[in-house]
Short mmCIF file of C-alpha atoms and ligand atoms in Angstrom, two decimals:
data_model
loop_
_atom_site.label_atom_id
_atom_site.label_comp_id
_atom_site.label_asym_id
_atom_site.label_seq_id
_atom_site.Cartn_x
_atom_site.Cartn_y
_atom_site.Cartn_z
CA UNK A 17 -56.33 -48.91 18.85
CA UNK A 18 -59.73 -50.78 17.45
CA UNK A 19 -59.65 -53.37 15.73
CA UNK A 20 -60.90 -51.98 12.33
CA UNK A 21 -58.68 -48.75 12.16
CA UNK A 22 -59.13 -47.43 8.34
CA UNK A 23 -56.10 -47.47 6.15
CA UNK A 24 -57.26 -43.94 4.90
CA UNK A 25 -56.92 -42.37 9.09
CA UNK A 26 -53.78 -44.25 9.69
CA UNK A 27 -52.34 -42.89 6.86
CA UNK A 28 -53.13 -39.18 6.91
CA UNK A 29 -52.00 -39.21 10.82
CA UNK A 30 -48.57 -41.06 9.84
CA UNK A 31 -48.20 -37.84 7.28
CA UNK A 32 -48.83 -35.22 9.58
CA UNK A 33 -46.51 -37.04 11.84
CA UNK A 34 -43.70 -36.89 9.20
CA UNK A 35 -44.76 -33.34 8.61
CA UNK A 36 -44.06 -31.97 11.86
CA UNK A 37 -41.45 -34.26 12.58
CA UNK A 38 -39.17 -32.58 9.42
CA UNK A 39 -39.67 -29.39 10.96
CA UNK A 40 -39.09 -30.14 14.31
CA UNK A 41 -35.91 -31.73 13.32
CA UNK A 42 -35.34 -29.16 10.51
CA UNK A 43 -36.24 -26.00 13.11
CA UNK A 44 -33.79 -27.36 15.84
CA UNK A 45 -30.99 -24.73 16.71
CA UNK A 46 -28.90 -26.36 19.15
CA UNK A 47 -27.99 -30.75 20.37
CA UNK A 48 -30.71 -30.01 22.97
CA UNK A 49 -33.43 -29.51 20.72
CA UNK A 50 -32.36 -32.17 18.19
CA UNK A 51 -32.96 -34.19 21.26
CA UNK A 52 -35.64 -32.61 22.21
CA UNK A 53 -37.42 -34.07 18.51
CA UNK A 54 -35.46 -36.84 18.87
CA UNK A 55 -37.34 -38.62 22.38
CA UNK A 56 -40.51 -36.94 20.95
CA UNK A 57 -40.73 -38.73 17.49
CA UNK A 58 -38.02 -41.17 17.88
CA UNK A 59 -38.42 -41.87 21.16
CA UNK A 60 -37.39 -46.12 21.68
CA UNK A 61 -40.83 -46.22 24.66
CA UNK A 62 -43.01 -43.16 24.13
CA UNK A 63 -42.02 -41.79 20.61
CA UNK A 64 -44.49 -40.63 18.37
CA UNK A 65 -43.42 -43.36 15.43
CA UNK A 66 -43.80 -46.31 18.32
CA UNK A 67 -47.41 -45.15 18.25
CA UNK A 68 -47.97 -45.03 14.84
CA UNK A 69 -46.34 -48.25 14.46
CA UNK A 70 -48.82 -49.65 16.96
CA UNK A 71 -51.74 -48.98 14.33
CA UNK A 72 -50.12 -51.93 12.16
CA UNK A 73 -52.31 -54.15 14.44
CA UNK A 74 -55.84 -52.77 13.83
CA UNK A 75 -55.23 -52.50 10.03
CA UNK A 76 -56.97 -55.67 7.85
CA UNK A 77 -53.69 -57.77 6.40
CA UNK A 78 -54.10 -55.98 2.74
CA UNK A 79 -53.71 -52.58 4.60
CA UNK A 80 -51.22 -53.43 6.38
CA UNK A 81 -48.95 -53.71 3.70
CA UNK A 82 -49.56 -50.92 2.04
CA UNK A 83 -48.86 -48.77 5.68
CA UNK A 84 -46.19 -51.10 6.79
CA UNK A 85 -43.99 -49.71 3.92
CA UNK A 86 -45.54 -46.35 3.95
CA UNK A 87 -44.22 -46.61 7.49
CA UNK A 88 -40.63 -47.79 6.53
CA UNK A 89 -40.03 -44.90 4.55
CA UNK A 90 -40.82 -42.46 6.89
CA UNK A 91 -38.84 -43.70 9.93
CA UNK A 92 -35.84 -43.66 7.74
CA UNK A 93 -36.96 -40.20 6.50
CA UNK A 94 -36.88 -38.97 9.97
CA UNK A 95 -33.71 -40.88 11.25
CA UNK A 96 -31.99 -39.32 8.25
CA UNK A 97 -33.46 -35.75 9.20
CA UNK A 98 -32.53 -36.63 12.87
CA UNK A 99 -28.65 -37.69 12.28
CA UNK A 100 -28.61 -34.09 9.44
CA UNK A 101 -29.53 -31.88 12.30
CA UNK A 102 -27.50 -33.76 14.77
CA UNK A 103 -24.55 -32.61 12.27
CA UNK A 104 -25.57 -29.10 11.80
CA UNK A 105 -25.91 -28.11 15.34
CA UNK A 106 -22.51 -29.78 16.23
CA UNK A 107 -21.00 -26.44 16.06
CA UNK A 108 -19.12 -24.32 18.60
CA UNK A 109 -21.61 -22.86 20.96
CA UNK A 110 -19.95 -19.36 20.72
CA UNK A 111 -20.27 -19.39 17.14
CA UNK A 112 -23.89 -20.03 16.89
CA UNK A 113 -24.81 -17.78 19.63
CA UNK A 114 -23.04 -15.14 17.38
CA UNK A 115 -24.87 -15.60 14.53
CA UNK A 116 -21.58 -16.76 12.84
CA UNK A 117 -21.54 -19.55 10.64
CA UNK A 118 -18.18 -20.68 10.13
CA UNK A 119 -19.19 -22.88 7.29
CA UNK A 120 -19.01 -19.93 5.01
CA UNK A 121 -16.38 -19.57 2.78
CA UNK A 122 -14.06 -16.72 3.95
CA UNK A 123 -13.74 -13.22 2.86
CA UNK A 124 -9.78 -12.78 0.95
CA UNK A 125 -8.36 -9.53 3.34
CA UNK A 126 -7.49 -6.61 0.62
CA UNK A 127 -4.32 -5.62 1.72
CA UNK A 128 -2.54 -2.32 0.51
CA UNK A 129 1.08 -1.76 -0.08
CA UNK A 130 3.07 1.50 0.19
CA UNK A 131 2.74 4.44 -2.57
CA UNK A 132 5.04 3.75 -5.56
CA UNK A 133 6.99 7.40 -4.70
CA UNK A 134 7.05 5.92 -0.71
CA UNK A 135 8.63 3.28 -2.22
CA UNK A 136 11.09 4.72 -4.59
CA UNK A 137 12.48 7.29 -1.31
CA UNK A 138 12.67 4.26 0.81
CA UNK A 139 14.54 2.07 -1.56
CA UNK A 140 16.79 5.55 -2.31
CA UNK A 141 17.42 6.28 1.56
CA UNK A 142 18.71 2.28 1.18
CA UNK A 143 20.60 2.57 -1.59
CA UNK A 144 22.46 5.80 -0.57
CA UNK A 145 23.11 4.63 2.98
CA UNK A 146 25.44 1.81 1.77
CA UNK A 147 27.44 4.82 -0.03
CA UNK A 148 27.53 5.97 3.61
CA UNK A 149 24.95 8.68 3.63
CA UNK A 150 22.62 9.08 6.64
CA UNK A 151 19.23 11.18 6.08
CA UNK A 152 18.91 14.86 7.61
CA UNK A 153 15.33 16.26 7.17
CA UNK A 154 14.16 19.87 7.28
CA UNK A 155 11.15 22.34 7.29
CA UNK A 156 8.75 23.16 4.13
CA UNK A 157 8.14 26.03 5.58
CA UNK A 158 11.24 27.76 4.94
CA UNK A 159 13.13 31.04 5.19
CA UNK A 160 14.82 33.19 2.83
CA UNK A 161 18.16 32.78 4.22
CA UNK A 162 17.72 29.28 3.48
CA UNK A 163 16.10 29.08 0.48
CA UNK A 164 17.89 31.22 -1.40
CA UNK A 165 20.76 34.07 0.71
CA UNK A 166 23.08 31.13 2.02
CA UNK A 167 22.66 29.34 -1.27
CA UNK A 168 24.60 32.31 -3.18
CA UNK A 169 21.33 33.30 -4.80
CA UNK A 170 20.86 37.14 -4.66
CA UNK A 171 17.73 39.15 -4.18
CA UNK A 172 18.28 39.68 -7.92
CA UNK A 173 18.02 36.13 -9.35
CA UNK A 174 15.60 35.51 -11.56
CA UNK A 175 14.68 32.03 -9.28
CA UNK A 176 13.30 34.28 -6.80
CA UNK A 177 10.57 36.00 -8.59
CA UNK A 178 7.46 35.90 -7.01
CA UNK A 179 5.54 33.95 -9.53
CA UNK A 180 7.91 31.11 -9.55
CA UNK A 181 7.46 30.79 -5.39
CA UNK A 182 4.78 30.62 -2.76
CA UNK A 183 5.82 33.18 -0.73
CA UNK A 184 4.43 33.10 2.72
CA UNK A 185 4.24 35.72 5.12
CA UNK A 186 7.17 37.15 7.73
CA UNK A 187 10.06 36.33 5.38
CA UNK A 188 8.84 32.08 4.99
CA UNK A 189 8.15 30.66 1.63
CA UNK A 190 7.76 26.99 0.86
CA UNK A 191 10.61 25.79 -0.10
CA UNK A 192 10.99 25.34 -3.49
CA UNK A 193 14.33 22.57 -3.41
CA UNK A 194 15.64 20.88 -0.65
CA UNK A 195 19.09 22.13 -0.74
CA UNK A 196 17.98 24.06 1.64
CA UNK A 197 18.60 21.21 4.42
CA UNK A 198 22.09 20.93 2.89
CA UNK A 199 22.53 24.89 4.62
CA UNK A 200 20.41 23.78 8.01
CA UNK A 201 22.96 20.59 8.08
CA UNK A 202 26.11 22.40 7.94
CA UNK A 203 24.95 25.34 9.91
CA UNK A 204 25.15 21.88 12.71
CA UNK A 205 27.40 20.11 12.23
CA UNK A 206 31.49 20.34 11.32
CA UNK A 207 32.95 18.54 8.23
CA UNK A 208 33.19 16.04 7.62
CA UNK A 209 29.34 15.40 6.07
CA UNK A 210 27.83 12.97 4.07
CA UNK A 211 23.88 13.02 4.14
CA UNK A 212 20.94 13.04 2.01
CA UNK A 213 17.55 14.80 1.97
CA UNK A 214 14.48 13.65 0.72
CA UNK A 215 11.56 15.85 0.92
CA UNK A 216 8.63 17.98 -0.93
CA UNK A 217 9.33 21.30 -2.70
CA UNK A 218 6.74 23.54 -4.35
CA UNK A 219 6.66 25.85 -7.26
CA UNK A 220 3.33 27.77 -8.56
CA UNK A 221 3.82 24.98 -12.33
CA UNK A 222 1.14 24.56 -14.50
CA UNK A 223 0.04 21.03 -13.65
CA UNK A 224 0.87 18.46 -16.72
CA UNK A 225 1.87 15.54 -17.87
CA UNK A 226 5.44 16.81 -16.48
CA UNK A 227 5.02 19.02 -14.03
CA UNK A 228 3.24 19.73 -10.33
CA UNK A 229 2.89 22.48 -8.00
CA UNK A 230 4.57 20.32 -5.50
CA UNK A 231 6.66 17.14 -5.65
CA UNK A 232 9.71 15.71 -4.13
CA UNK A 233 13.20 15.76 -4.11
CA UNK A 234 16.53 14.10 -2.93
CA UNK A 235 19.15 15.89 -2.22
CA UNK A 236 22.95 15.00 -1.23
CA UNK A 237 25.87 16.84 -0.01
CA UNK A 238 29.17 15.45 0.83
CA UNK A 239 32.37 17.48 2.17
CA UNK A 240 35.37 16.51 3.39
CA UNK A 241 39.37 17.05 2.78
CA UNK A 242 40.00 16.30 -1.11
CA UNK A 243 36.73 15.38 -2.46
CA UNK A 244 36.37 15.92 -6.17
CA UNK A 245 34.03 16.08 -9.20
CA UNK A 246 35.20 12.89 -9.59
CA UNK A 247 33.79 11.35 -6.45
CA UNK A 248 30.26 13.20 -7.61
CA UNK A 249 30.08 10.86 -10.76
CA UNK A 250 31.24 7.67 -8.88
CA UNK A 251 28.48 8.23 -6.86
CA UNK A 252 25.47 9.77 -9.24
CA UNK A 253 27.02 6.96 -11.55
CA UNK A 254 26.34 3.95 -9.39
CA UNK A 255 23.21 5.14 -7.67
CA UNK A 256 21.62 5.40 -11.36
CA UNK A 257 23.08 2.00 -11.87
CA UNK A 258 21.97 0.52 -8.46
CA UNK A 259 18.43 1.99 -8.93
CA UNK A 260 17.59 1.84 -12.38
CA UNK A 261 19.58 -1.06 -13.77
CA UNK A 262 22.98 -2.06 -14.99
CA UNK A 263 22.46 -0.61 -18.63
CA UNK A 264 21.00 2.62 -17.71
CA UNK A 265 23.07 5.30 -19.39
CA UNK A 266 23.33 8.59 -18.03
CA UNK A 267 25.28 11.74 -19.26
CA UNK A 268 26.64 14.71 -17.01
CA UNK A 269 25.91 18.40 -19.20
CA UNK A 270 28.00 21.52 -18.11
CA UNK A 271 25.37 23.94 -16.35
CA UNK A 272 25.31 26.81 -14.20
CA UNK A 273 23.37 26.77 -10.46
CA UNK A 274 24.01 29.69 -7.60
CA UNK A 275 25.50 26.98 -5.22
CA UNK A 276 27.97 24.80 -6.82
CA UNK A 277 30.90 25.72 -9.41
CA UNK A 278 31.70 23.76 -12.22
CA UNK A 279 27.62 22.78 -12.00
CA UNK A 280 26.16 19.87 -14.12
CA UNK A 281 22.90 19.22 -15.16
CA UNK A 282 22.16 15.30 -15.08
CA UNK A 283 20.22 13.40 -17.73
CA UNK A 284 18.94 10.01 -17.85
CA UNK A 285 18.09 7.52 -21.22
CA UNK A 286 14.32 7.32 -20.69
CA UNK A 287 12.70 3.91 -21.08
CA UNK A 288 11.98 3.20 -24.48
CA UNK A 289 15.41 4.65 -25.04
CA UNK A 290 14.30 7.79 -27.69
CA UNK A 291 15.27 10.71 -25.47
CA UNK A 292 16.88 12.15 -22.37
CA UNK A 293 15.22 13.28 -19.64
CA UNK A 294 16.58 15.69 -16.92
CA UNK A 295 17.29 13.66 -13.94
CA UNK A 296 18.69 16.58 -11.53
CA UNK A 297 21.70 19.17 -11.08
CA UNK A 298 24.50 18.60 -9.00
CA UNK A 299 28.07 20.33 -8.55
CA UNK A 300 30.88 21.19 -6.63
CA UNK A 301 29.94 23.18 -3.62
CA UNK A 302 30.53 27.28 -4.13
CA UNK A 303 33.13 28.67 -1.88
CA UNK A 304 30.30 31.18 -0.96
CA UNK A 305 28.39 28.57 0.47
CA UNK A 306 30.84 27.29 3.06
CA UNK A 307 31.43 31.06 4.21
CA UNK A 308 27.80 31.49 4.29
CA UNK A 309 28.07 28.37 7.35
CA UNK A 310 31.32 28.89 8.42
CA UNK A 311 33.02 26.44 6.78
CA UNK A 312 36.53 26.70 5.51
CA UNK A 313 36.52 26.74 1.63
CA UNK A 314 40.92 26.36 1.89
CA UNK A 315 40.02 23.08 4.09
CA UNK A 316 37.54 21.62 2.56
CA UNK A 317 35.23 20.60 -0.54
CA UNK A 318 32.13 19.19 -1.51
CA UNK A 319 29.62 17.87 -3.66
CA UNK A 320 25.73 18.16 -3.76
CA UNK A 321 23.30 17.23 -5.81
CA UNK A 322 19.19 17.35 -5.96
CA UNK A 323 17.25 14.96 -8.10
CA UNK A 324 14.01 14.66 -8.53
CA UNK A 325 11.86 11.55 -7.65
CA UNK A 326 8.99 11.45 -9.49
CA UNK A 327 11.57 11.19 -12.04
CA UNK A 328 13.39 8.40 -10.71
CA UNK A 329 9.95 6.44 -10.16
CA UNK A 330 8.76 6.99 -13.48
CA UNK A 331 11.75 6.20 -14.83
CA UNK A 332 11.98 3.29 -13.18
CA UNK A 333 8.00 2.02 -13.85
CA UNK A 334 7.80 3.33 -17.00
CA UNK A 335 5.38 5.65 -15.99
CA UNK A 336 4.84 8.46 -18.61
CA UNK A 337 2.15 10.99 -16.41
CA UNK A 338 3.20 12.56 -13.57
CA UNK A 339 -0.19 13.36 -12.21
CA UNK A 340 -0.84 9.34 -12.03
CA UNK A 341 1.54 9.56 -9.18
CA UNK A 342 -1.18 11.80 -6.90
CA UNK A 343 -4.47 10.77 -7.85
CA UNK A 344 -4.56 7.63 -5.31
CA UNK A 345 -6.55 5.58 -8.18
CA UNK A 346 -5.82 2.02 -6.53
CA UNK A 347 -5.91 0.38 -10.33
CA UNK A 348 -3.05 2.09 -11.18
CA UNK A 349 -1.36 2.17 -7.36
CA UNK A 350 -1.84 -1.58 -7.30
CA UNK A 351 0.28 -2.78 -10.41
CA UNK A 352 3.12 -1.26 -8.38
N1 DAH B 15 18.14 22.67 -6.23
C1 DAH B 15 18.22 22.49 -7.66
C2 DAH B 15 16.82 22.55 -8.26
O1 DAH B 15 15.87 22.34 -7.56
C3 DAH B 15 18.83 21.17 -7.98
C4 DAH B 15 20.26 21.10 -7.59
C5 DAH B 15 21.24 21.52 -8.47
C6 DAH B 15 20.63 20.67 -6.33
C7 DAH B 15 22.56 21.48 -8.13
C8 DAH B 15 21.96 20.61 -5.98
C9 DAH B 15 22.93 21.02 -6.90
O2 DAH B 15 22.37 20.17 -4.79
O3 DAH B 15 24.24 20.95 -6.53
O4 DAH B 15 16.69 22.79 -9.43
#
């Protein structure tokens, strides 16, 4: 160093040497590079600020003041810059080879939740199983035997006109109400039974507010030795009660179906409390029926009933359009 170094050279050359100092420290990706800058600039014997701190000597007295706390400032800078990078690379090695910065905040999972009517059959195959019912299941594709012979409805009935079913080809349809499993159960099994069904049926509606071409339905048949209209309202009573709330007030309405004799038509108070809405039909099981699967009418009786769930969920959610229940819109799906 001469003697007679200019304040103007030492100076420029200390602020280059912050300059690429910063970035050195600032660029570093991993502890060995922050080391790397560190022995370079830092460096206790060789480092770059030793050298510049060497310079003090050759500057006049009134120079050296004004450098000496030039230089103080920077050597902090750069200790400061060292110790941040230090800090920043101190990350798992894995992470950082990844790309992945764990520093980030994280990203809140959107997690879905079953489909309001999944719900509703679920909580209904619950409900109805602590009455004793276990679940039977059977085709949508389904026959006319079982839709509609061994159900005591005759070729004649108005319910099997073609443009209230999808008829299929070779003597199939899809069904259009599930108590066609009640016929496909006891065509299996001996009395006593006590199941539900819960499944879709179809009919060519006009979609509204009310109605769908397809939707689903419960259905429940139990037989045994001595069982009466009376045990049908027990049950229809505290299902609706069980399901839809102590104060829910339902009403029974003589009716007339193929398959059950006396048959009722079942209404429910809808929310808001203005009107009654159908809920289902239900009955005693027609003598024709058991001969129809070989059961003894003298031996035993039954009840069934079908109701529908759409209803039930709406009912329930005070939901007042049907067709919110299919359109998978996850604003509405979500508040459920
Ligand atoms: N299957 C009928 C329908 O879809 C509902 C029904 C009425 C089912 C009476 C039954 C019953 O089991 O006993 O309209």
């Amino acid at each position: 160093m001469s003697a007679n170094d200019s304040l103007d050279a030492a100076q420029a050359d200390l602020e280059a040497l912050e300059a690429s100092a910063l970035s050195a420290f600032q660029g570093a990706r991993d502890p060995q590079a922050v080391e790397a800058a560190r022995i370079e600039f830092l460096g206790q014997k060789q480092g770059r600020i030793k050298t510049a701190q060497e310079r003090l000597r050759g500057l006049d007295p009134a120079a050296k003041k004004v450098y000496g706390q030039r230089f103080n400032t920077v050597k902090k800078t750069l200790e400061d810059a060292c110790d941040a990078a230090k800090a920043r690379v101190e990350r798992p090695a894995a992470a950082v080879a990844e790309g992945l910065d764990i520093t980030l905040p994280g990203l809140r999972p959107r997690l879905g939740h079953r489909h309001p009517l999944t719900q509703t059959a679920e909580e209904l195959v619950d409900l109805f199983g602590r009455f004793g019912f276990s679940v039977a299941r059977g085709p949508e594709v389904e026959d006319i035997f079982h839709n509609f012979e061994a159900l005591n409805i005759p070729a004649s009935h108005p319910a099997r006109d073609p443009l209230d079913n999808f008829y299929l080809s070779n003597g199939t349809m899809l069904r259009s109400q599930t108590s066609t499993v009640q016929i496909r159960v006891m065509e299996n099994q001996p009395p006593p039974v006590r199941v539900i069904a819960i499944g879709r049926v179809y009919r060519p509606d006009t979609v509204d507010a009310t109605h769908s071409f397809m939707f689903h339905q419960i259905e429940g048949l139990m037989v045994d030795r001595g069982v009466t209209m009376a045990d049908l309202k027990t049950v229809l009573r505290l299902f609706a009660q069980s399901y839809l709330g102590r104060d829910v007030k339902i009403r029974f309405r003589p009716s007339f179906f193929p398959f059950t004799e006396p048959s009722v038509e079942v209404d429910m108070l809808w929310h808001g409390g203005d009107r009654w809405v159908e809920m289902g039909g239900a009955g005693m099981v027609d003598p024709n029926v058991f001969r129809a699967v070989g059961y003894d009418p003298e031996e035993v009786t039954g009840f069934a009933f079908g109701l529908g769930i759409e209803r039930l969920c709406m009912r329930r959610h005070a939901i007042d359009d049907i067709r919110l229940l299919y359109q998978n819109d996850t604003r509405f799906l979500g508040q459920f």
